[in-house]
Short mmCIF file of C-alpha atoms and ligand atoms in Angstrom, two decimals:
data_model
loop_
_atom_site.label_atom_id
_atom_site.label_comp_id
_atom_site.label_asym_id
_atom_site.label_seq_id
_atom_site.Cartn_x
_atom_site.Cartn_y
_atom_site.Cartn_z
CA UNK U 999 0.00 0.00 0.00
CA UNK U 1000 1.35 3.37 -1.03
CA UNK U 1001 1.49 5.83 1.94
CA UNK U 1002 0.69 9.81 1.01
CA UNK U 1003 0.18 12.74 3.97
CA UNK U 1004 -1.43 15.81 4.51
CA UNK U 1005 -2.78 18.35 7.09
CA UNK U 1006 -6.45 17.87 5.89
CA UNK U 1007 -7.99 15.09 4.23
CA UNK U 1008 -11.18 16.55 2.28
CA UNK U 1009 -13.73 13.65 1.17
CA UNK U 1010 -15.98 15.09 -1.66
CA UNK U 1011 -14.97 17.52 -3.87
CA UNK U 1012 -18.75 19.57 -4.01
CA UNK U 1013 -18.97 23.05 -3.18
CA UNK U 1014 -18.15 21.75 0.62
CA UNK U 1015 -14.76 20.27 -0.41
CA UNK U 1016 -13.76 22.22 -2.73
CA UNK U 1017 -14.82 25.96 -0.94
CA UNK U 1018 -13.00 25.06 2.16
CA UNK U 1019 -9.77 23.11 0.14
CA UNK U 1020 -9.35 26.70 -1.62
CA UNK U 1021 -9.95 28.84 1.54
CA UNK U 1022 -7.34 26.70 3.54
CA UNK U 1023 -4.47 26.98 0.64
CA UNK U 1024 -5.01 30.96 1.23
CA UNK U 1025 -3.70 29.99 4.92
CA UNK U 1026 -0.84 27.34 3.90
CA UNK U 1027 -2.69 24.71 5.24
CA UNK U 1028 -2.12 21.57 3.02
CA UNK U 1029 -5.32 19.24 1.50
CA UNK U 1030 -5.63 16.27 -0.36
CA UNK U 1031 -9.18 16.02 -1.84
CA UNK U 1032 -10.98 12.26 -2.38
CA UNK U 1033 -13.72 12.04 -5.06
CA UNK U 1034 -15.65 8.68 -5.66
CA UNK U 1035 -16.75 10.17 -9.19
CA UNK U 1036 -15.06 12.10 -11.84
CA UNK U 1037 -15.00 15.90 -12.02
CA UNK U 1038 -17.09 15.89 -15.44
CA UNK U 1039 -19.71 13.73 -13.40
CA UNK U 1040 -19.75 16.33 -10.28
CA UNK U 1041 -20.41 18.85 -13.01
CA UNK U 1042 -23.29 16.98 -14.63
CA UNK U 1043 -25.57 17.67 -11.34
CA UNK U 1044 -27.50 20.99 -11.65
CA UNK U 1045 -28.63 21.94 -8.29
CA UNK U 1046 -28.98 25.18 -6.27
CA UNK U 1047 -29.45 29.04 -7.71
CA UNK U 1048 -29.24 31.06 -5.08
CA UNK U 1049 -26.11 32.35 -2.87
CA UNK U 1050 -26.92 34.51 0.28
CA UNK U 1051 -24.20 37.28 0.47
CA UNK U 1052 -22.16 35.04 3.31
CA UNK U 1053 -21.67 32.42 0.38
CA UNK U 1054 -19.97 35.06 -1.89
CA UNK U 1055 -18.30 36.91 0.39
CA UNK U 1056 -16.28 33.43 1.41
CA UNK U 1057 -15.68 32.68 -2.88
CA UNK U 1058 -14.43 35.96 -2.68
CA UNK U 1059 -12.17 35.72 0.16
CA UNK U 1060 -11.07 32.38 -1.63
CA UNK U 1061 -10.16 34.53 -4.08
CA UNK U 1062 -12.39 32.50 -7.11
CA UNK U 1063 -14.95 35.09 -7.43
CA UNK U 1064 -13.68 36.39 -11.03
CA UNK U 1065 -16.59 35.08 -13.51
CA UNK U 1066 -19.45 35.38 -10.56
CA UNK U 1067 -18.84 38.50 -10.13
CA UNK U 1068 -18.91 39.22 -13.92
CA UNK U 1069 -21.92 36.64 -14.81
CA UNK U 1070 -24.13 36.52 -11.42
CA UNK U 1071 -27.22 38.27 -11.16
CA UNK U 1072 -27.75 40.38 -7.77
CA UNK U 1073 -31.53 39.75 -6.95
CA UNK U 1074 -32.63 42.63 -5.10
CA UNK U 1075 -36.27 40.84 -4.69
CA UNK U 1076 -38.81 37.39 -5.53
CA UNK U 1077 -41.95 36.84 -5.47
CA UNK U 1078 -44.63 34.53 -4.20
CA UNK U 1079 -47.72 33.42 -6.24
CA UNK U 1080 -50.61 32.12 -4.27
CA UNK U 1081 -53.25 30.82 -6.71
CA UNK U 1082 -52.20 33.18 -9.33
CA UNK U 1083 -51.98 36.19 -6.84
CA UNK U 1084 -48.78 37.92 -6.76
CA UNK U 1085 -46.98 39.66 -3.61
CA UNK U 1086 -43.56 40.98 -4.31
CA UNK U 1087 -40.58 40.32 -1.77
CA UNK U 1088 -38.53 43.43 -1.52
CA UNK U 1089 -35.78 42.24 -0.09
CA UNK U 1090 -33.49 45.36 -0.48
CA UNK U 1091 -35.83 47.44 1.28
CA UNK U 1092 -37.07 45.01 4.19
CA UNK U 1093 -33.62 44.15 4.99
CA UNK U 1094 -31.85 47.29 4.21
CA UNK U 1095 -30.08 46.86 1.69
CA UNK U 1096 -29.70 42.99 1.34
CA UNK U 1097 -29.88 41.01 -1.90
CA UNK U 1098 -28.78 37.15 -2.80
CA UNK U 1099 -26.99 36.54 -6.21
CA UNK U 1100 -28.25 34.22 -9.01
CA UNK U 1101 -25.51 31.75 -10.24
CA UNK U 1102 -25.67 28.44 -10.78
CA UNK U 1103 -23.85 25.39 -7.94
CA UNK U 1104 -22.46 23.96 -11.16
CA UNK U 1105 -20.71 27.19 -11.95
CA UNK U 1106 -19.23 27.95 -9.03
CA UNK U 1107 -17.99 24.35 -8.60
CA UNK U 1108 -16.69 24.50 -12.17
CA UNK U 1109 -14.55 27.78 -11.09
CA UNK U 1110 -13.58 26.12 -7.68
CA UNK U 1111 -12.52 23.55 -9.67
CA UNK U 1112 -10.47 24.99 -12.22
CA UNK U 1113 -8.60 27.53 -9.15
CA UNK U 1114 -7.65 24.36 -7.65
CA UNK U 1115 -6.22 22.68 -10.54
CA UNK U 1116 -4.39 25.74 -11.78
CA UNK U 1117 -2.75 25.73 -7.57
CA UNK U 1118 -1.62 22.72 -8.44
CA UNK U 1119 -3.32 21.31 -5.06
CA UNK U 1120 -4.28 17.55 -5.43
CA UNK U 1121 -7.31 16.31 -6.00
CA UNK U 1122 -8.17 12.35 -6.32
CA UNK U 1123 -11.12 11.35 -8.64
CA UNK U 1124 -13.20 8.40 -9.29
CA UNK U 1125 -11.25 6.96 -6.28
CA UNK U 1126 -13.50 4.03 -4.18
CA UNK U 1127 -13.51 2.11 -0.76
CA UNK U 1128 -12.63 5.49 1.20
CA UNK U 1129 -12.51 4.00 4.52
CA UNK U 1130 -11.77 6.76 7.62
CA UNK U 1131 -9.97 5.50 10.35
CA UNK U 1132 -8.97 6.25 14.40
CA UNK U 1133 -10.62 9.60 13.64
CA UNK U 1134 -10.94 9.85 17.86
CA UNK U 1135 -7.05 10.00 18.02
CA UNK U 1136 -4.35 13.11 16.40
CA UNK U 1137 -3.71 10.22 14.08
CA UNK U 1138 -6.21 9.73 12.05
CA UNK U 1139 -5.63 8.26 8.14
CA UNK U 1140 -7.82 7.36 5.43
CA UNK U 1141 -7.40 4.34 3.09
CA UNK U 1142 -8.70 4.69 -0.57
CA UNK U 1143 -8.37 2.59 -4.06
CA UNK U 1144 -7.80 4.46 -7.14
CA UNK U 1145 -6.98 2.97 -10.62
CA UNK U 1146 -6.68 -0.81 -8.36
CA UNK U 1147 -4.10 0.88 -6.29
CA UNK U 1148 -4.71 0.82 -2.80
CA UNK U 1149 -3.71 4.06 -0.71
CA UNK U 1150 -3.30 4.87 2.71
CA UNK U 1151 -3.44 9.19 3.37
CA UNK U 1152 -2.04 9.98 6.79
CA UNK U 1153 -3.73 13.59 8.14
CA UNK U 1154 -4.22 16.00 11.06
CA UNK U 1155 -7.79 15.81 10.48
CA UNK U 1156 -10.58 15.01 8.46
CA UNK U 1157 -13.70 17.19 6.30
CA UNK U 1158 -16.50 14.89 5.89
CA UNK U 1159 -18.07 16.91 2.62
CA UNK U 1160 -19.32 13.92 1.18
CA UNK U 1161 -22.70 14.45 1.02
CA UNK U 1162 -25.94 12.87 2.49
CA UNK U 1163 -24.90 9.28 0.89
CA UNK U 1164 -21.29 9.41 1.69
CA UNK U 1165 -19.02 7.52 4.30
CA UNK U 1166 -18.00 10.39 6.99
CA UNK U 1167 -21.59 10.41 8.55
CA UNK U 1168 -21.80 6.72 8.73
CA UNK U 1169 -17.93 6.61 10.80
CA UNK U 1170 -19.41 7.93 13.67
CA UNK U 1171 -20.19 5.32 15.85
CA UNK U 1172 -24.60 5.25 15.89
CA UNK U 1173 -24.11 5.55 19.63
CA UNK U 1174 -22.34 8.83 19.15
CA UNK U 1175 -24.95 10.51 16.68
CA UNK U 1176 -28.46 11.29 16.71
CA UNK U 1177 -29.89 11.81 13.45
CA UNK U 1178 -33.45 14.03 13.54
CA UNK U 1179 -35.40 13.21 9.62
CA UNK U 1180 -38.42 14.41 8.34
CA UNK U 1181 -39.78 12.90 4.50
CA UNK U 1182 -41.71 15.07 2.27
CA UNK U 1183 -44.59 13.25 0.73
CA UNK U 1184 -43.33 15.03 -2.30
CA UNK U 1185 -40.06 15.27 -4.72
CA UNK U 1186 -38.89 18.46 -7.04
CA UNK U 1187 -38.62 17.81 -10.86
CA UNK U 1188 -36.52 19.88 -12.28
CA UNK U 1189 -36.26 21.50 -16.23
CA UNK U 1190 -33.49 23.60 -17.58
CA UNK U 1191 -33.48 25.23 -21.06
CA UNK U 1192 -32.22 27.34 -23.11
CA UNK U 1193 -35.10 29.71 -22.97
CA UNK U 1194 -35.48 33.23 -22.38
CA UNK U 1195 -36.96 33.07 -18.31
CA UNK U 1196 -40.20 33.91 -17.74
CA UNK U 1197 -39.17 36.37 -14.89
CA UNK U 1198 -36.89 38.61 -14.27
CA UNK U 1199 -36.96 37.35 -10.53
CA UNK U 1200 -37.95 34.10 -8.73
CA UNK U 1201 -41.56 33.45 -8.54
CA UNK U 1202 -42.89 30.64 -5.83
CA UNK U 1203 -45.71 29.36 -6.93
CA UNK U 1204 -48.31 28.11 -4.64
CA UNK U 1205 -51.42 26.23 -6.49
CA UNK U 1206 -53.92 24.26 -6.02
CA UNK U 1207 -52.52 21.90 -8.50
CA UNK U 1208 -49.30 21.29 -6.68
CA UNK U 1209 -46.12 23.75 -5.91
CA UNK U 1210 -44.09 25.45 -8.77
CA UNK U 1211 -40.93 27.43 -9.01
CA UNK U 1212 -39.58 29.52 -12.11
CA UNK U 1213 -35.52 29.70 -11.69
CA UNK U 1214 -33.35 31.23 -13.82
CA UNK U 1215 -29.49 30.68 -14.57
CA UNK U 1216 -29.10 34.05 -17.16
CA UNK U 1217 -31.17 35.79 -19.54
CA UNK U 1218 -30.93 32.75 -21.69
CA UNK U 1219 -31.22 30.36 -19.26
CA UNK U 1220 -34.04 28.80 -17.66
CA UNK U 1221 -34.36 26.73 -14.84
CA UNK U 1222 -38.22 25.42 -13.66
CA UNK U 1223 -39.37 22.88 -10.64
CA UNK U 1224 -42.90 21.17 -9.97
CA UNK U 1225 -43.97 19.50 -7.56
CA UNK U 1226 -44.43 15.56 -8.23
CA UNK U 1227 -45.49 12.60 -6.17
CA UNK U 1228 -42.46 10.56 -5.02
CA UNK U 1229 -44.23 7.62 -6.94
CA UNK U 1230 -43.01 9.77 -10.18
CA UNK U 1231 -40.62 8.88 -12.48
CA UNK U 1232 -38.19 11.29 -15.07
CA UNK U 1233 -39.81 9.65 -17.89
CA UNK U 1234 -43.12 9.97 -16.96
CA UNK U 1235 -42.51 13.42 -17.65
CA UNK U 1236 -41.77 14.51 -21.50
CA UNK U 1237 -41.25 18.22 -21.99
CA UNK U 1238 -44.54 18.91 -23.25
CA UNK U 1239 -46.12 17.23 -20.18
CA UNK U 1240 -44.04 19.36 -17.97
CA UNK U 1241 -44.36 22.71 -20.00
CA UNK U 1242 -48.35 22.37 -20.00
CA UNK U 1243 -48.44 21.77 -16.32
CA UNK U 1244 -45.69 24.98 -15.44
CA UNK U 1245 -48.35 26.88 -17.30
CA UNK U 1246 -51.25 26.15 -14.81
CA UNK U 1247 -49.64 26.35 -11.88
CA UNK U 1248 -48.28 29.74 -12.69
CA UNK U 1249 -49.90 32.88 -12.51
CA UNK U 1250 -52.11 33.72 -15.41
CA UNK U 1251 -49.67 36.45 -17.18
CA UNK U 1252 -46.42 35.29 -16.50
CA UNK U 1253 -47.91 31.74 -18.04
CA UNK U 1254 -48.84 33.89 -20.73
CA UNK U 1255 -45.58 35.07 -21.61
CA UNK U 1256 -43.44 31.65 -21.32
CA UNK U 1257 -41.41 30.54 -23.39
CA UNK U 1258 -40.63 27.09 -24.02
CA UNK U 1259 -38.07 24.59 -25.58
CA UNK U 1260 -36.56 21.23 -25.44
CA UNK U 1261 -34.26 20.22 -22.11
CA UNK U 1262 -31.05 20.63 -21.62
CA UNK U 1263 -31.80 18.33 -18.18
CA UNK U 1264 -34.34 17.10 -16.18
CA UNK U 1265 -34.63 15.05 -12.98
CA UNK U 1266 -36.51 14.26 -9.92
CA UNK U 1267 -34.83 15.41 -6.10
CA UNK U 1268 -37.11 13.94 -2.97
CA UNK U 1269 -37.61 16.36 -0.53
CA UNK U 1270 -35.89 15.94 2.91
CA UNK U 1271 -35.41 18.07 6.48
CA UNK U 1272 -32.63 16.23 8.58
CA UNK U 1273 -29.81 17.19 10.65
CA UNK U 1274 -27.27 15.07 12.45
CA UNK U 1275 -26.35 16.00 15.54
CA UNK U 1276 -23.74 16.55 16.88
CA UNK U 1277 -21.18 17.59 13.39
CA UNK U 1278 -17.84 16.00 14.69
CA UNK U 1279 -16.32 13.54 16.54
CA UNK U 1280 -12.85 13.41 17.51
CA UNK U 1281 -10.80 14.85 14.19
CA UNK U 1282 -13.80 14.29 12.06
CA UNK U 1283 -16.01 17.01 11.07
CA UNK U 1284 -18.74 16.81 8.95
CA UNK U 1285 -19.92 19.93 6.42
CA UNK U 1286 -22.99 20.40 4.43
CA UNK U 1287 -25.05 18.04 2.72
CA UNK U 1288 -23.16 15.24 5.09
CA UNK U 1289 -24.42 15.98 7.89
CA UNK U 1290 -27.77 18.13 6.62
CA UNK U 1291 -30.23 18.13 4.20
CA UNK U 1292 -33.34 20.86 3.68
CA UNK U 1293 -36.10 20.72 0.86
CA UNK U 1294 -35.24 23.43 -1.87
CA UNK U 1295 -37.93 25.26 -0.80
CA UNK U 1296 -35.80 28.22 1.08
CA UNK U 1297 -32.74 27.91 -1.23
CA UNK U 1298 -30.70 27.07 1.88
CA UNK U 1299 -28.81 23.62 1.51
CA UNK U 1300 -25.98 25.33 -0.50
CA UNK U 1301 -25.91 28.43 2.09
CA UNK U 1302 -25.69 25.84 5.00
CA UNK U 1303 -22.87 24.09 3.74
CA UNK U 1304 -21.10 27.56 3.10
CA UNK U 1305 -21.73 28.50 6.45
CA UNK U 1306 -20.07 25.27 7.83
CA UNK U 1307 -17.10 25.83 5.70
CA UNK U 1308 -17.06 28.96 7.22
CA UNK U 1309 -17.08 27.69 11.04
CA UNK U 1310 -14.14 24.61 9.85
CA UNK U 1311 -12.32 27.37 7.68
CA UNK U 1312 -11.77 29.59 11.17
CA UNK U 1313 -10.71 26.77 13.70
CA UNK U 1314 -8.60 25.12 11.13
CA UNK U 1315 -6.58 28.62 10.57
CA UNK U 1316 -6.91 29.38 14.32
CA UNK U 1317 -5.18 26.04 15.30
CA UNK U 1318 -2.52 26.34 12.43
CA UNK U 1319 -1.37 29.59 13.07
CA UNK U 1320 -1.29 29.61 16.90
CA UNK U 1321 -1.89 25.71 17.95
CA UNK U 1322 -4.61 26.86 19.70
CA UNK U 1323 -6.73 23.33 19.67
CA UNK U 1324 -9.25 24.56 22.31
CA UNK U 1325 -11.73 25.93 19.49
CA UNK U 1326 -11.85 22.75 17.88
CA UNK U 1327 -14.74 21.66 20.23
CA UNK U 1328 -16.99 24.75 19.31
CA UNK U 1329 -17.51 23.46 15.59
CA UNK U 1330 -20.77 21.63 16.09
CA UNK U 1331 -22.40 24.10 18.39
CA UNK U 1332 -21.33 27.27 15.48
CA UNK U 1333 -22.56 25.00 12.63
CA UNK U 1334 -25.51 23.94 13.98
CA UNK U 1335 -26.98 26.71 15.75
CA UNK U 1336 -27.46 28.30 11.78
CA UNK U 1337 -28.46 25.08 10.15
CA UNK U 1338 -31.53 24.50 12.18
CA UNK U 1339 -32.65 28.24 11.51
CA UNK U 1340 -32.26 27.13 7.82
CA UNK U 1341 -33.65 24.17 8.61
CA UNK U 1342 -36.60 26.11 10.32
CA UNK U 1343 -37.08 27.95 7.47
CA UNK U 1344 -37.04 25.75 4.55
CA UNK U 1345 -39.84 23.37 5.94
CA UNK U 1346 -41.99 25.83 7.22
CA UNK U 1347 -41.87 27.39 3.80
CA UNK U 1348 -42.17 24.26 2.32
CA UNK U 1349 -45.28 23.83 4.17
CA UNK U 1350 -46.62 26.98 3.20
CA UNK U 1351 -46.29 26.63 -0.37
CA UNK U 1352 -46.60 22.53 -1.31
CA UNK U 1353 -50.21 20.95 -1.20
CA UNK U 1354 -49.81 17.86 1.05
CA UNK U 1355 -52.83 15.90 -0.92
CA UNK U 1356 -54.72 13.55 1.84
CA UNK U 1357 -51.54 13.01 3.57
CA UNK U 1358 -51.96 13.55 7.66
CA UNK U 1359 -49.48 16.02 9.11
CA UNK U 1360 -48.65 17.32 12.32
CA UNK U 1361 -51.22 14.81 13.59
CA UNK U 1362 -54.11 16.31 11.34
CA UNK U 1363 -55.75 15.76 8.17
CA UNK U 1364 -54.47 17.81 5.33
CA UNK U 1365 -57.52 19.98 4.71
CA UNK U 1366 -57.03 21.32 8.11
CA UNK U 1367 -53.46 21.66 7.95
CA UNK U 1368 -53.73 23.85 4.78
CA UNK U 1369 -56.19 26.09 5.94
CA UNK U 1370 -53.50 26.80 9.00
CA UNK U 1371 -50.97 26.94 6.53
CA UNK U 1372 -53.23 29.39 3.94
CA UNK U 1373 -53.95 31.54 6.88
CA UNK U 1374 -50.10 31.56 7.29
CA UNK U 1375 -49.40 32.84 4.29
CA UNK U 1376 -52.20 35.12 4.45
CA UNK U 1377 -50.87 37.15 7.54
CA UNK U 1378 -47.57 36.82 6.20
CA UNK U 1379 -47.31 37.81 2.59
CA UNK U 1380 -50.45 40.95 3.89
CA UNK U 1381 -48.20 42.70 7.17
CA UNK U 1382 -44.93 44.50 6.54
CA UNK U 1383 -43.31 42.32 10.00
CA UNK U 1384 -44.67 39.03 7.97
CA UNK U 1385 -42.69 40.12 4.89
CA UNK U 1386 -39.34 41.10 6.80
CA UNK U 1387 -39.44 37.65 8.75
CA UNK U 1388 -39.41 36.36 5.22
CA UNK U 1389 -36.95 38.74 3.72
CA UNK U 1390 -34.46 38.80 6.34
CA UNK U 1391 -34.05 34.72 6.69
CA UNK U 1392 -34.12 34.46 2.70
CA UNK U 1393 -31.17 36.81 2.32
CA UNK U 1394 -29.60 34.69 4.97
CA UNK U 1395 -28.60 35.20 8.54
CA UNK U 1396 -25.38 36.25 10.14
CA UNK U 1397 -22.38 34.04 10.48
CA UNK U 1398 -21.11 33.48 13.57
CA UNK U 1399 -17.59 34.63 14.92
CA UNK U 1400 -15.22 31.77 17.19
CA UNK U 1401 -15.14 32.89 20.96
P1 RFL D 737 -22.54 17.38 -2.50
O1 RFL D 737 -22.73 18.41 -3.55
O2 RFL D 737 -23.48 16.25 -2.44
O3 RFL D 737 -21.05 16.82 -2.71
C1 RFL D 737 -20.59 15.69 -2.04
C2 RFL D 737 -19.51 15.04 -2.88
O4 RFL D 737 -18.99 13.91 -2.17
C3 RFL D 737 -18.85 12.85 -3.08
N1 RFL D 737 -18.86 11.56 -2.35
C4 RFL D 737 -17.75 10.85 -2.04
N2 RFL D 737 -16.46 11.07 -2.27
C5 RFL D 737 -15.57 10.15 -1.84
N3 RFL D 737 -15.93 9.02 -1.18
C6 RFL D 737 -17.24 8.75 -0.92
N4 RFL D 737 -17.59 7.64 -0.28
C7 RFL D 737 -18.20 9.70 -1.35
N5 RFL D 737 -19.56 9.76 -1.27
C8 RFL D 737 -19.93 10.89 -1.87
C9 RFL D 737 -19.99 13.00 -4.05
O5 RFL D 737 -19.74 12.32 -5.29
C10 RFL D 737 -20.06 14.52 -4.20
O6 RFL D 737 -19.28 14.98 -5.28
O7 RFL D 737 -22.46 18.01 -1.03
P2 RFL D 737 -21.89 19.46 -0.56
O8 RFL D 737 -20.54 19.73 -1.18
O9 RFL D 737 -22.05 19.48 0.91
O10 RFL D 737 -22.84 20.54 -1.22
C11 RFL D 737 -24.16 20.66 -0.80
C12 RFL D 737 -25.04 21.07 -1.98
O11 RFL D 737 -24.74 20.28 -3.11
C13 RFL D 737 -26.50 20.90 -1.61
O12 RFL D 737 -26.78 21.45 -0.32
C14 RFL D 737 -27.46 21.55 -2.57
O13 RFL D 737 -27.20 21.28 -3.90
C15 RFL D 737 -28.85 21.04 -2.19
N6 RFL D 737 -29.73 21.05 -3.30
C16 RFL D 737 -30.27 22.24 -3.62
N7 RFL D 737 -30.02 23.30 -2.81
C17 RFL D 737 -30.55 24.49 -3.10
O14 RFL D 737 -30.29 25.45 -2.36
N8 RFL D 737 -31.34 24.63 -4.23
C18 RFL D 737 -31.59 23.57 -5.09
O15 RFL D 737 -32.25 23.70 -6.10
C19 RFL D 737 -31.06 22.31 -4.79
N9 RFL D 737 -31.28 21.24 -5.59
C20 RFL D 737 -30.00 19.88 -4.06
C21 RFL D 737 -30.76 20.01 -5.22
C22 RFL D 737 -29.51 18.60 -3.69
C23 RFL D 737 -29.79 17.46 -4.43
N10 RFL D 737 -29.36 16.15 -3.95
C24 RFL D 737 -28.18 16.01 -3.17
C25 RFL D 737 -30.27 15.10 -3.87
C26 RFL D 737 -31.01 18.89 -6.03
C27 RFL D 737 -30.52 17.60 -5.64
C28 RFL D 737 -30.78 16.44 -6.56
C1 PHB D 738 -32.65 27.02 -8.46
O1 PHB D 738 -32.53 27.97 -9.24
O2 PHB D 738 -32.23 25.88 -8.73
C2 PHB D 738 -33.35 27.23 -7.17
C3 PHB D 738 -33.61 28.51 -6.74
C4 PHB D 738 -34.28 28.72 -5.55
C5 PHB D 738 -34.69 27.64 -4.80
C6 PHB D 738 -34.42 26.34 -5.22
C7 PHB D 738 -33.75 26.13 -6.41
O3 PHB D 738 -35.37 27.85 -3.65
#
């Protein structure tokens, strides 16, 4: 077995990965990055839209912001839909002066990517059988197989950003971890096209025919999502199918004025709330998707896992520079303390804006729960303090500082 080292061994090259790999190379620290898949697969997956400003202040400070600042859209505003009826989310003005920008995960993976290639910093694709081990001890070391060579990567500690399905979660003993789930009765398909959007801004649509979002990726660049049962499958759904039911759950005019065309992609995402708790365990820590998943609904999972990297990306530069290993225990508590407000407020939007069919919820029969959840919206979308509540967890909440 060939023997390699490093200061941090990264699993996953996502946005997790990736983000925090380029922020620690601004500090020195050195990373080794495992992916079980190969970069043009990780590319293939079109996912989230929306960066809060804590997201692109951190690609900034990794100093890959170039093309989003050039190509992103700054969104000063969205707006709900509720059976056709529009309200518009000023989110400039009833956070003063907040906005989120529009760019596409793939994008910023593909620039995170590309810095990280052009460092020169290693990164190990379509590598299998990652296995972490004595994570509890300063020793830790991970064993991999790549091209039917079998590796062992000695480290000072280990980034679980391997996703919901990946192998960092699952080393934590089951003893050690309590996992907290909730499964939408629902999935998101997705469409994106090479179509003119039919808004300049978001809209969430809320019908009686099921949820529906209109995305965007650029003025050329569409990117749509309805609500589907979880019985669903991708090729149930042609285009035309999809295109002809986007056009009755949105509001009258803006179904007017869509445009449509074939798919560049299309695919089906269940819908998920779960957190596990706590985020590390010895030299293990987990970030993002790995350790928490929300439904789209809030455009948080990709903020969550930024915020993470954010928490790792301090104590990692604090212990470096001054061997100050005391902060090392207050990773969970930072990371977690902002993913269960996102978590908060992705399913109760979801709740707001999905119709449940005759499934029970909260103990109660749907028709009940959506008149609570109508009236929600109601009071919400119709009182300036509603709106702000909205506005002011969309654009994303503070970060949290080390102590
Ligand atoms: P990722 O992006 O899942 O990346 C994890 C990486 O780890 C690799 N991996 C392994 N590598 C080595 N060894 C193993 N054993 C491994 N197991 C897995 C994987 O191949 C992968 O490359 O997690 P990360 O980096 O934490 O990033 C999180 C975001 O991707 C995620 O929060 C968002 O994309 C969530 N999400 C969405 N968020 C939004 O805000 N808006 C959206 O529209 C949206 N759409 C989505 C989504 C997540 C989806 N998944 C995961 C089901 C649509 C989908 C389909
Ligand atoms: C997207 O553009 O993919 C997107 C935007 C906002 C969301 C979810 C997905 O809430």
């Amino acid at each position: 077995m060939e023997t390699l080292k490093t200061q941090v061994a990264i699993i996953g090259a996502g946005p997790s990965g990736l983000l925090l790999g380029q922020l620690l190379a601004k500090q020195g620290i050195e990373t080794v990055i495992l992916e079980r898949v190969s970069g043009e697969y990780v590319l293939s997956r079109i996912r989230a839209g929306i960066l809060e400003q804590g997201f692109v202040d951190l690609v900034r400070e990794a100093g890959v912001s170039e093309r989003m600042d050039r190509e992103g859209e700054v969104h000063d505003g969205f707006e709900i839909a509720v059976n056709g009826e529009r309200t518009h989310i000023d989110l400039k003005t009833l956070t003063g002066g907040k906005t989120v920008l529009c760019y596409g995960q793939t994008e910023i993976t593909r620039d995170l990517m590309e810095a990280r290639e052009n460092a020169g910093l290693p990164t190990w694709y379509e590598t299998s059988d990652v296995v972490l081990h004595d994570v509890k001890t300063d020793q830790p070391w991970v064993t991999f197989t790549h091209n039917e060579v079998a590796y062992r990567l000695n480290c000072d500690f280990i980034a679980g950003c391997d996703g919901f399905h990946g192998v960092s979660r699952k080393t934590i003993p089951e003893s050690e971890r309590t996992e907290h789930e909730r499964v939408y009765p629902f999935g998101w398909l997705g469409l994106l096209s090479d179509t003119p959007p039919v808004s300049e801004e978001l809209i969430y649509c809320n019908s009686e025919r099921g949820f529906a979002l209109a995305s965007r990726r650029s003025s050329t660049r569409s990117r749509y999502y309805l609500q589907v049962p979880l019985t669903d499958d991708v090729e149930d759904w042609t285009d035309d199918k999809f295109w002809e039911e986007l056009k009755r759950r949105l509001p009258a005019d803006a179904a007017e004025q869509l445009v449509t065309g074939p798919s560049l992609e299309k695919s089906i995402a269940p819908l998920r709330s779960f957190v596990c708790e706590p985020m590390q365990y010895g030299n293990l820590f987990l970030v993002g998707d790995a350790a928490h998943i929300v439904p789209p609904t809030g455009a948080k999972g990709l903020n969550l896992a930024a915020s993470d990297v954010a928490a790792l990306y301090q104590i990692l530069s604090r212990v470096y520079r001054n061997g100050d290993r005391d902060c090392i225990a207050q990773y969970s508590a930072i990371a977690l303390r902002r993913v269960w407000h996102g978590e908060r407020f992705s399913w109760w939007m979801s709740n707001m804006l999905h119709n449940f069919g005759d499934a029970r919820i909260n103990d109660m029969d749907a028709a009940t729960f959506s008149r609570f959840m109508a009236s929600e919206l109601d009071y919400y979308l119709n009182h300036e303090d509603g709106l702000k509540v909205i506005a002011n967890q969309y654009v994303g909440l503070p970060y949290e500082s080390l102590k």
